[in-house]
PDB file of C-alpha atoms and ligand atoms in Angstrom:
ATOM      1  CA  MET J   1      -0.041  -0.023  -0.003  1.00 89.00           C
ATOM      2  CA  ASN J   2       1.179   3.555  -0.722  1.00 96.00           C
ATOM      3  CA  ASP J   3       0.973   6.191   1.966  1.00 97.00           C
ATOM      4  CA  LEU J   4       0.869   9.983   1.990  1.00 98.00           C
ATOM      5  CA  PHE J   5       1.147  11.510   5.407  1.00 96.00           C
ATOM      6  CA  LYS J   6       0.251  15.196   5.630  1.00 95.00           C
ATOM      7  CA  ALA J   7       0.748  17.324   8.723  1.00 94.00           C
ATOM      8  CA  LEU J   8       1.433  20.784   9.913  1.00 94.00           C
ATOM      9  CA  VAL J   9       4.728  21.070  11.762  1.00 95.00           C
ATOM     10  CA  TYR J  10       6.863  23.674  13.474  1.00 94.00           C
ATOM     11  CA  GLY J  11       4.061  25.555  15.114  1.00 93.00           C
ATOM     12  CA  LYS J  12       1.845  25.165  11.910  1.00 93.00           C
ATOM     13  CA  HIS J  13       4.284  27.292   9.895  1.00 96.00           C
ATOM     14  CA  VAL J  14       5.265  24.397   7.686  1.00 96.00           C
ATOM     15  CA  SER J  15       3.075  21.919   5.750  1.00 96.00           C
ATOM     16  CA  LEU J  16       4.787  18.541   5.698  1.00 97.00           C
ATOM     17  CA  SER J  17       4.129  15.610   3.327  1.00 97.00           C
ATOM     18  CA  VAL J  18       5.905  12.328   3.590  1.00 98.00           C
ATOM     19  CA  LEU J  19       5.224   9.744   0.844  1.00 98.00           C
ATOM     20  CA  ASP J  20       5.864   6.052   0.405  1.00 98.00           C
ATOM     21  CA  THR J  21       5.076   5.321  -3.278  1.00 98.00           C
ATOM     22  CA  THR J  22       6.931   2.010  -3.664  1.00 98.00           C
ATOM     23  CA  ASP J  23       3.895   0.008  -4.763  1.00 98.00           C
ATOM     24  CA  LEU J  24       2.829   2.694  -7.108  1.00 97.00           C
ATOM     25  CA  VAL J  25       6.248   2.804  -8.830  1.00 98.00           C
ATOM     26  CA  ASN J  26       6.336  -0.981  -9.052  1.00 98.00           C
ATOM     27  CA  LYS J  27       2.984  -0.918 -10.811  1.00 98.00           C
ATOM     28  CA  ALA J  28       4.300   1.606 -13.334  1.00 97.00           C
ATOM     29  CA  ILE J  29       7.465  -0.531 -13.949  1.00 97.00           C
ATOM     30  CA  LYS J  30       5.300  -3.588 -14.614  1.00 97.00           C
ATOM     31  CA  ILE J  31       2.666  -1.867 -16.839  1.00 96.00           C
ATOM     32  CA  HIS J  32       5.321  -0.107 -19.067  1.00 96.00           C
ATOM     33  CA  SER J  33       8.253  -2.506 -18.673  1.00 95.00           C
ATOM     34  CA  LEU J  34      10.378   0.401 -17.733  1.00 94.00           C
ATOM     35  CA  THR J  35      14.190   0.462 -18.086  1.00 93.00           C
ATOM     36  CA  PRO J  36      15.954   1.539 -14.872  1.00 94.00           C
ATOM     37  CA  PRO J  37      16.558   5.125 -15.997  1.00 91.00           C
ATOM     38  CA  SER J  38      12.935   5.520 -17.028  1.00 92.00           C
ATOM     39  CA  ALA J  39      11.741   3.865 -13.813  1.00 95.00           C
ATOM     40  CA  VAL J  40      13.680   6.437 -11.747  1.00 95.00           C
ATOM     41  CA  LEU J  41      12.466   9.394 -13.817  1.00 94.00           C
ATOM     42  CA  LEU J  42       8.827   8.308 -14.034  1.00 96.00           C
ATOM     43  CA  GLY J  43       8.864   7.062 -10.392  1.00 97.00           C
ATOM     44  CA  ASN J  44      10.020  10.426  -9.169  1.00 97.00           C
ATOM     45  CA  LEU J  45       7.381  12.252 -11.223  1.00 98.00           C
ATOM     46  CA  LEU J  46       4.674   9.888  -9.949  1.00 98.00           C
ATOM     47  CA  THR J  47       5.661  10.696  -6.360  1.00 98.00           C
ATOM     48  CA  CYS J  48       5.555  14.462  -7.085  1.00 98.00           C
ATOM     49  CA  CYS J  49       2.202  13.978  -8.740  1.00 98.00           C
ATOM     50  CA  ALA J  50       0.840  12.051  -5.739  1.00 98.00           C
ATOM     51  CA  TYR J  51       1.943  14.925  -3.528  1.00 98.00           C
ATOM     52  CA  MET J  52       0.261  17.550  -5.709  1.00 97.00           C
ATOM     53  CA  SER J  53      -2.913  15.419  -6.110  1.00 97.00           C
ATOM     54  CA  GLY J  54      -3.023  15.354  -2.318  1.00 95.00           C
ATOM     55  CA  CYS J  55      -3.224  19.190  -2.290  1.00 93.00           C
ATOM     56  CA  LEU J  56      -6.255  19.412  -4.618  1.00 92.00           C
ATOM     57  CA  LYS J  57      -9.335  20.757  -2.935  1.00 87.00           C
ATOM     58  CA  SER J  58     -12.195  20.324  -5.534  1.00 87.00           C
ATOM     59  CA  GLU J  59     -14.022  17.060  -6.227  1.00 86.00           C
ATOM     60  CA  ARG J  60     -13.188  17.516  -9.944  1.00 87.00           C
ATOM     61  CA  GLY J  61      -9.594  18.493  -9.270  1.00 92.00           C
ATOM     62  CA  ALA J  62      -6.727  17.127 -11.441  1.00 95.00           C
ATOM     63  CA  VAL J  63      -3.161  17.847 -11.952  1.00 96.00           C
ATOM     64  CA  SER J  64      -0.578  16.817 -14.577  1.00 97.00           C
ATOM     65  CA  ILE J  65       3.136  17.203 -14.870  1.00 97.00           C
ATOM     66  CA  THR J  66       5.041  16.821 -18.103  1.00 96.00           C
ATOM     67  CA  VAL J  67       8.737  17.003 -18.795  1.00 95.00           C
ATOM     68  CA  LYS J  68      10.193  17.244 -22.301  1.00 93.00           C
ATOM     69  CA  SER J  69      13.800  16.806 -23.161  1.00 90.00           C
ATOM     70  CA  ARG J  70      15.654  19.684 -24.925  1.00 86.00           C
ATOM     71  CA  ASP J  71      16.093  17.685 -28.114  1.00 83.00           C
ATOM     72  CA  GLY J  72      12.386  16.714 -28.058  1.00 80.00           C
ATOM     73  CA  ASN J  73      13.247  13.026 -28.290  1.00 82.00           C
ATOM     74  CA  GLY J  74      12.095  12.125 -24.751  1.00 87.00           C
ATOM     75  CA  SER J  75       9.229  13.039 -22.561  1.00 92.00           C
ATOM     76  CA  ALA J  76       7.408  11.789 -19.492  1.00 94.00           C
ATOM     77  CA  SER J  77       3.984  12.672 -18.296  1.00 96.00           C
ATOM     78  CA  VAL J  78       2.050  11.979 -15.116  1.00 98.00           C
ATOM     79  CA  SER J  79      -1.347  12.898 -13.950  1.00 97.00           C
ATOM     80  CA  GLY J  80      -3.530  12.465 -10.914  1.00 97.00           C
ATOM     81  CA  ASP J  81      -6.841  13.442  -9.492  1.00 95.00           C
ATOM     82  CA  VAL J  82      -8.426  14.311  -6.191  1.00 94.00           C
ATOM     83  CA  SER J  83      -8.984  10.521  -5.465  1.00 95.00           C
ATOM     84  CA  LEU J  84      -5.206  10.124  -5.658  1.00 97.00           C
ATOM     85  CA  HIS J  85      -5.446   7.940  -8.707  1.00 97.00           C
ATOM     86  CA  ILE J  86      -2.041   8.516 -10.211  1.00 98.00           C
ATOM     87  CA  ARG J  87      -0.822   7.381 -13.632  1.00 98.00           C
ATOM     88  CA  GLY J  88       1.895   8.189 -16.166  1.00 97.00           C
ATOM     89  CA  TYR J  89       4.134   7.151 -19.033  1.00 96.00           C
ATOM     90  CA  ALA J  90       7.555   7.854 -20.465  1.00 93.00           C
ATOM     91  CA  GLU J  91       8.508   8.011 -24.100  1.00 89.00           C
ATOM     92  CA  GLY J  92      11.887   7.936 -25.731  1.00 82.00           C
ATOM     93  CA  SER J  93      14.959   8.514 -23.564  1.00 72.00           C
ATOM     94  CA  CYS J  94      15.142  11.803 -21.808  1.00 58.00           C
ATOM     95  CA  ARG J  95      17.025  10.897 -18.650  1.00 52.00           C
ATOM     96  CA  ASP J  96      20.296  12.378 -19.826  1.00 58.00           C
ATOM     97  CA  SER J  97      18.902  15.399 -21.574  1.00 73.00           C
ATOM     98  CA  LEU J  98      16.282  16.925 -19.363  1.00 85.00           C
ATOM     99  CA  LYS J  99      18.472  19.976 -18.814  1.00 86.00           C
ATOM    100  CA  GLY J 100      17.340  22.731 -21.133  1.00 89.00           C
ATOM    101  CA  GLY J 101      14.012  21.039 -21.646  1.00 92.00           C
ATOM    102  CA  VAL J 102      10.593  22.173 -20.431  1.00 93.00           C
ATOM    103  CA  LEU J 103       8.513  21.405 -17.397  1.00 96.00           C
ATOM    104  CA  THR J 104       4.746  21.990 -17.734  1.00 96.00           C
ATOM    105  CA  VAL J 105       2.370  21.670 -14.843  1.00 96.00           C
ATOM    106  CA  ILE J 106      -1.447  21.927 -15.340  1.00 96.00           C
ATOM    107  CA  LYS J 107      -3.545  22.314 -12.243  1.00 93.00           C
ATOM    108  CA  ASP J 108      -7.328  22.194 -12.585  1.00 91.00           C
ATOM    109  CA  ASP J 109      -9.279  22.753  -9.514  1.00 82.00           C
ATOM    110  CA  GLY J 110     -12.437  22.401 -11.485  1.00 77.00           C
ATOM    111  CA  PHE J 111     -13.626  26.024 -10.866  1.00 76.00           C
ATOM    112  CA  PHE J 112     -12.126  28.439 -13.315  1.00 75.00           C
ATOM    113  CA  ARG J 113      -9.653  28.034 -16.027  1.00 81.00           C
ATOM    114  CA  PRO J 114      -6.874  25.580 -15.145  1.00 88.00           C
ATOM    115  CA  PHE J 115      -3.575  26.947 -13.885  1.00 90.00           C
ATOM    116  CA  VAL J 116      -0.776  26.408 -16.316  1.00 93.00           C
ATOM    117  CA  GLY J 117       2.873  26.803 -15.185  1.00 92.00           C
ATOM    118  CA  ALA J 118       5.806  26.205 -17.424  1.00 92.00           C
ATOM    119  CA  CYS J 119       9.537  26.637 -16.742  1.00 91.00           C
ATOM    120  CA  GLU J 120      12.823  25.734 -18.295  1.00 92.00           C
ATOM    121  CA  ILE J 121      14.560  22.701 -16.681  1.00 92.00           C
ATOM    122  CA  GLU J 122      17.893  23.556 -15.343  1.00 90.00           C
ATOM    123  CA  CYS J 123      19.151  20.197 -14.191  1.00 89.00           C
ATOM    124  CA  ASP J 124      18.358  16.459 -14.399  1.00 87.00           C
ATOM    125  CA  ASP J 125      17.198  16.112 -10.809  1.00 92.00           C
ATOM    126  CA  VAL J 126      13.432  15.898 -10.379  1.00 95.00           C
ATOM    127  CA  SER J 127      13.564  17.107  -6.735  1.00 96.00           C
ATOM    128  CA  ARG J 128      15.410  20.283  -7.865  1.00 95.00           C
ATOM    129  CA  ILE J 129      13.134  20.768 -10.926  1.00 95.00           C
ATOM    130  CA  LEU J 130       9.999  20.765  -8.735  1.00 96.00           C
ATOM    131  CA  THR J 131      11.592  22.918  -6.056  1.00 95.00           C
ATOM    132  CA  ASP J 132      12.386  25.499  -8.776  1.00 94.00           C
ATOM    133  CA  TYR J 133       8.892  25.128 -10.205  1.00 95.00           C
ATOM    134  CA  PHE J 134       7.112  25.916  -6.863  1.00 95.00           C
ATOM    135  CA  LEU J 135       9.187  28.934  -6.296  1.00 93.00           C
ATOM    136  CA  GLN J 136       9.105  30.349  -9.837  1.00 92.00           C
ATOM    137  CA  SER J 137       5.548  29.472 -10.913  1.00 91.00           C
ATOM    138  CA  GLU J 138       3.572  29.299  -7.684  1.00 91.00           C
ATOM    139  CA  GLN J 139       5.763  31.659  -5.614  1.00 92.00           C
ATOM    140  CA  ILE J 140       5.690  29.240  -2.664  1.00 92.00           C
ATOM    141  CA  PRO J 141       9.044  28.339  -1.024  1.00 94.00           C
ATOM    142  CA  THR J 142       9.029  24.531  -1.115  1.00 96.00           C
ATOM    143  CA  ALA J 143      11.617  21.877  -0.523  1.00 97.00           C
ATOM    144  CA  VAL J 144      11.121  18.718  -2.419  1.00 98.00           C
ATOM    145  CA  SER J 145      13.138  15.569  -2.035  1.00 98.00           C
ATOM    146  CA  VAL J 146      12.020  12.493  -3.992  1.00 98.00           C
ATOM    147  CA  GLY J 147      13.838   9.282  -4.809  1.00 98.00           C
ATOM    148  CA  VAL J 148      13.538   5.776  -6.263  1.00 98.00           C
ATOM    149  CA  LYS J 149      15.686   2.877  -5.258  1.00 98.00           C
ATOM    150  CA  LEU J 150      15.767  -0.163  -7.647  1.00 98.00           C
ATOM    151  CA  ASN J 151      16.574  -3.822  -7.056  1.00 98.00           C
ATOM    152  CA  GLU J 152      18.976  -5.624  -9.260  1.00 97.00           C
ATOM    153  CA  ASP J 153      16.041  -7.188 -11.237  1.00 97.00           C
ATOM    154  CA  GLY J 154      14.763  -3.698 -12.088  1.00 96.00           C
ATOM    155  CA  SER J 155      11.826  -3.726  -9.617  1.00 97.00           C
ATOM    156  CA  CYS J 156      11.476  -0.924  -7.080  1.00 98.00           C
ATOM    157  CA  ALA J 157      12.867  -1.545  -3.641  1.00 98.00           C
ATOM    158  CA  ALA J 158      11.723   1.782  -2.272  1.00 98.00           C
ATOM    159  CA  ALA J 159      10.270   5.087  -3.593  1.00 98.00           C
ATOM    160  CA  GLY J 160       8.893   8.125  -1.982  1.00 98.00           C
ATOM    161  CA  GLY J 161       9.880  11.438  -0.635  1.00 97.00           C
ATOM    162  CA  VAL J 162       9.267  14.389   1.584  1.00 98.00           C
ATOM    163  CA  VAL J 163       7.932  17.847   0.747  1.00 98.00           C
ATOM    164  CA  MET J 164       7.951  20.837   3.063  1.00 97.00           C
ATOM    165  CA  GLN J 165       6.146  23.981   2.066  1.00 97.00           C
ATOM    166  CA  LEU J 166       6.429  27.204   4.085  1.00 96.00           C
ATOM    167  CA  MET J 167       3.097  28.740   5.147  1.00 94.00           C
ATOM    168  CA  PRO J 168       2.703  32.527   4.478  1.00 93.00           C
ATOM    169  CA  GLY J 169       4.481  34.485   7.301  1.00 93.00           C
ATOM    170  CA  CYS J 170       6.753  31.644   8.239  1.00 94.00           C
ATOM    171  CA  PRO J 171       9.561  33.105  10.480  1.00 96.00           C
ATOM    172  CA  GLN J 172      13.105  32.845   9.211  1.00 96.00           C
ATOM    173  CA  GLU J 173      14.204  30.830  12.287  1.00 96.00           C
ATOM    174  CA  VAL J 174      11.556  28.152  11.455  1.00 95.00           C
ATOM    175  CA  SER J 175      12.435  28.047   7.790  1.00 95.00           C
ATOM    176  CA  ASP J 176      16.103  27.468   8.781  1.00 96.00           C
ATOM    177  CA  ARG J 177      15.087  24.559  11.023  1.00 95.00           C
ATOM    178  CA  ALA J 178      12.988  23.017   8.298  1.00 95.00           C
ATOM    179  CA  LYS J 179      15.881  23.376   5.830  1.00 94.00           C
ATOM    180  CA  GLU J 180      18.195  21.656   8.347  1.00 95.00           C
ATOM    181  CA  ARG J 181      15.702  18.860   8.859  1.00 95.00           C
ATOM    182  CA  MET J 182      15.440  18.370   5.133  1.00 95.00           C
ATOM    183  CA  GLN J 183      19.111  17.178   5.130  1.00 95.00           C
ATOM    184  CA  ALA J 184      17.889  13.970   6.826  1.00 95.00           C
ATOM    185  CA  PHE J 185      16.122  13.210   3.470  1.00 96.00           C
ATOM    186  CA  ALA J 186      19.123  13.584   1.184  1.00 95.00           C
ATOM    187  CA  ASP J 187      18.387   9.971   0.142  1.00 97.00           C
ATOM    188  CA  PRO J 188      14.629   9.729   0.602  1.00 97.00           C
ATOM    189  CA  ALA J 189      14.125   6.244  -0.882  1.00 97.00           C
ATOM    190  CA  GLU J 190      16.728   4.963   1.662  1.00 97.00           C
ATOM    191  CA  VAL J 191      14.713   6.694   4.481  1.00 97.00           C
ATOM    192  CA  ILE J 192      11.429   5.185   3.273  1.00 97.00           C
ATOM    193  CA  GLN J 193      12.878   1.772   2.952  1.00 97.00           C
ATOM    194  CA  LYS J 194      14.262   1.941   6.484  1.00 97.00           C
ATOM    195  CA  TYR J 195      11.407   3.541   8.310  1.00 96.00           C
ATOM    196  CA  GLY J 196       8.283   3.676   6.050  1.00 95.00           C
ATOM    197  CA  ALA J 197       6.406   6.924   5.707  1.00 95.00           C
ATOM    198  CA  ARG J 198       4.789   6.690   9.135  1.00 93.00           C
ATOM    199  CA  GLY J 199       8.058   5.766  10.745  1.00 94.00           C
ATOM    200  CA  ALA J 200       9.870   8.712   9.054  1.00 95.00           C
ATOM    201  CA  VAL J 201       7.235  11.126  10.285  1.00 94.00           C
ATOM    202  CA  THR J 202       7.594   9.844  13.825  1.00 93.00           C
ATOM    203  CA  ARG J 203      11.351   9.747  13.770  1.00 94.00           C
ATOM    204  CA  PHE J 204      11.986  13.103  12.341  1.00 95.00           C
ATOM    205  CA  PHE J 205       9.089  15.236  13.300  1.00 94.00           C
ATOM    206  CA  LYS J 206       7.560  13.629  16.449  1.00 89.00           C
ATOM    207  CA  ASP J 207       7.912  16.731  18.623  1.00 89.00           C
ATOM    208  CA  GLU J 208       6.945  19.191  15.915  1.00 91.00           C
ATOM    209  CA  ILE J 209       3.645  17.798  14.725  1.00 90.00           C
ATOM    210  CA  ASP J 210       0.313  19.447  15.309  1.00 86.00           C
ATOM    211  CA  GLN J 211      -1.671  16.235  15.999  1.00 80.00           C
ATOM    212  CA  ASN J 212      -5.006  17.685  14.929  1.00 78.00           C
ATOM    213  CA  GLY J 213      -3.682  18.285  11.422  1.00 76.00           C
ATOM    214  CA  LEU J 214      -2.184  14.862  10.822  1.00 85.00           C
ATOM    215  CA  TYR J 215      -3.887  12.726   8.235  1.00 89.00           C
ATOM    216  CA  LEU J 216      -3.110   9.799   5.988  1.00 95.00           C
ATOM    217  CA  LEU J 217      -4.039   9.299   2.324  1.00 96.00           C
ATOM    218  CA  HIS J 218      -3.396   6.335   0.006  1.00 97.00           C
ATOM    219  CA  PRO J 219      -2.362   7.193  -3.501  1.00 98.00           C
ATOM    220  CA  ASP J 220      -2.391   4.409  -6.073  1.00 98.00           C
ATOM    221  CA  TYR J 221      -1.552   3.770  -9.722  1.00 98.00           C
ATOM    222  CA  ILE J 222      -5.009   3.672 -11.302  1.00 97.00           C
ATOM    223  CA  CYS J 223      -5.935   4.718 -14.853  1.00 96.00           C
ATOM    224  CA  ASN J 224      -9.402   6.192 -15.273  1.00 90.00           C
ATOM    225  CA  CYS J 225      -9.876   5.041 -18.811  1.00 94.00           C
ATOM    226  CA  SER J 226     -12.596   2.625 -19.704  1.00 94.00           C
ATOM    227  CA  ARG J 227     -14.293   1.241 -22.841  1.00 95.00           C
ATOM    228  CA  ALA J 228     -17.275   3.503 -22.298  1.00 94.00           C
ATOM    229  CA  LYS J 229     -14.998   6.637 -22.166  1.00 92.00           C
ATOM    230  CA  ILE J 230     -13.159   5.590 -25.266  1.00 94.00           C
ATOM    231  CA  GLU J 231     -16.560   4.977 -27.017  1.00 93.00           C
ATOM    232  CA  ASP J 232     -17.506   8.568 -26.192  1.00 92.00           C
ATOM    233  CA  VAL J 233     -14.253   9.888 -27.659  1.00 91.00           C
ATOM    234  CA  ILE J 234     -14.438   7.961 -30.962  1.00 92.00           C
ATOM    235  CA  ARG J 235     -18.177   8.583 -31.378  1.00 92.00           C
ATOM    236  CA  SER J 236     -17.206  12.156 -31.983  1.00 92.00           C
ATOM    237  CA  VAL J 237     -15.179  11.112 -35.059  1.00 92.00           C
ATOM    238  CA  GLY J 238     -18.522  10.174 -36.771  1.00 91.00           C
ATOM    239  CA  ARG J 239     -19.939   6.937 -38.186  1.00 92.00           C
ATOM    240  CA  ALA J 240     -18.838   7.353 -41.765  1.00 93.00           C
ATOM    241  CA  GLU J 241     -15.143   8.112 -40.874  1.00 94.00           C
ATOM    242  CA  LEU J 242     -14.983   5.230 -38.414  1.00 94.00           C
ATOM    243  CA  LEU J 243     -16.352   2.763 -40.910  1.00 93.00           C
ATOM    244  CA  ASN J 244     -13.755   4.068 -43.384  1.00 94.00           C
ATOM    245  CA  ILE J 245     -11.003   3.305 -40.983  1.00 93.00           C
ATOM    246  CA  CYS J 246     -12.510  -0.134 -40.400  1.00 92.00           C
ATOM    247  CA  ALA J 247     -12.621  -0.860 -44.102  1.00 93.00           C
ATOM    248  CA  GLU J 248      -8.970   0.216 -44.517  1.00 93.00           C
ATOM    249  CA  GLN J 249      -7.491  -1.319 -41.336  1.00 93.00           C
ATOM    250  CA  GLY J 250      -9.914  -3.964 -40.299  1.00 92.00           C
ATOM    251  CA  ARG J 251     -10.711  -2.226 -37.037  1.00 93.00           C
ATOM    252  CA  VAL J 252     -10.441   0.940 -35.074  1.00 94.00           C
ATOM    253  CA  SER J 253      -7.971   0.766 -32.295  1.00 94.00           C
ATOM    254  CA  VAL J 254      -7.169   3.281 -29.547  1.00 94.00           C
ATOM    255  CA  HIS J 255      -4.270   2.900 -27.268  1.00 94.00           C
ATOM    256  CA  CYS J 256      -4.230   4.315 -23.642  1.00 94.00           C
ATOM    257  CA  HIS J 257      -0.676   5.427 -22.893  1.00 93.00           C
ATOM    258  CA  TYR J 258      -1.237   5.542 -19.221  1.00 95.00           C
ATOM    259  CA  CYS J 259      -2.180   1.884 -18.608  1.00 94.00           C
ATOM    260  CA  ASN J 260      -0.875   0.407 -21.925  1.00 92.00           C
ATOM    261  CA  THR J 261      -4.298  -0.906 -22.808  1.00 94.00           C
ATOM    262  CA  ASP J 262      -5.601  -1.293 -26.389  1.00 94.00           C
ATOM    263  CA  TYR J 263      -9.259  -0.775 -27.129  1.00 96.00           C
ATOM    264  CA  THR J 264     -10.346  -2.234 -30.475  1.00 95.00           C
ATOM    265  CA  PHE J 265     -13.703  -1.808 -32.327  1.00 95.00           C
ATOM    266  CA  ASP J 266     -14.741  -3.819 -35.330  1.00 93.00           C
ATOM    267  CA  LYS J 267     -17.500  -2.944 -37.800  1.00 93.00           C
ATOM    268  CA  ASP J 268     -20.329  -4.372 -35.529  1.00 93.00           C
ATOM    269  CA  ASP J 269     -19.007  -2.476 -32.521  1.00 93.00           C
ATOM    270  CA  ILE J 270     -19.031   0.758 -34.531  1.00 93.00           C
ATOM    271  CA  GLU J 271     -22.585   0.168 -35.830  1.00 92.00           C
ATOM    272  CA  LYS J 272     -23.647  -0.377 -32.278  1.00 92.00           C
ATOM    273  CA  LEU J 273     -22.177   2.970 -31.163  1.00 90.00           C
ATOM    274  CA  PHE J 274     -24.618   4.734 -33.511  1.00 89.00           C
ATOM    275  CA  ASP J 275     -27.630   2.500 -32.819  1.00 84.00           C
ATOM    276  CA  ASN J 276     -29.730   5.141 -31.174  1.00 72.00           C
ATOM    277  CA  GLU J 277     -29.200   7.789 -33.762  1.00 65.00           C
TER     278      GLU J 277
HETATM  279 ZN1   ZN F   1      -5.852   3.779 -19.407  1.00 90.98          ZN
END
């Protein structure tokens, strides 16, 4: 099971999140048969996305994070919703060339227009990239430390991280203490493997937690696609065009990148889509 502990610490001046996303990352590795570099990149982005999904307020809230390499050959994209259903995929190889690429974050709280933040990527470290993003695009001082530790067989031994976000008006002295504490999470996957998310919260923040504000969420790797949703999408293409594709290719097929599922529709399936018209 994956854990996301959220709490207010240091006299409620700092919002703390500690995540164990080991299962989630293992699911991603399995679904996409990820190579180790892709598993680390996608795993770290999934952890960041789980954190950001845990911050969504609206029932219809959703967030997505995309990184594109400078040469355009590689990209990785993750998205999550308020139910903490997290999913993602990686394309090409961008592990070595993220620097100079672009990070795009889309946050939709379901009320107004979605918030879109984009910034140039200045290094290959996802923790730094997200730390820079929060400061530049959201103007919130945030410390992000995420990590993925792999077994020799390519599966995930531990993944997760810690995020500390300063509340408005946070005194300098508190911010310094938070920064110092962050050093305990230089290797966050190691900490999660050793203590788990709950254990890490207890070990490093026991005396600082506001007990009323502590709560636990469970993110998971879940894709929200379904045959019914895909039917809605292809219906908009129109009966004639779909039948054309069927005649040429034998069927209409749609691939979901997030869960690696193929949906196929033959001529009869397509006729059925338009039965009521
Ligand atoms: Zn899917």
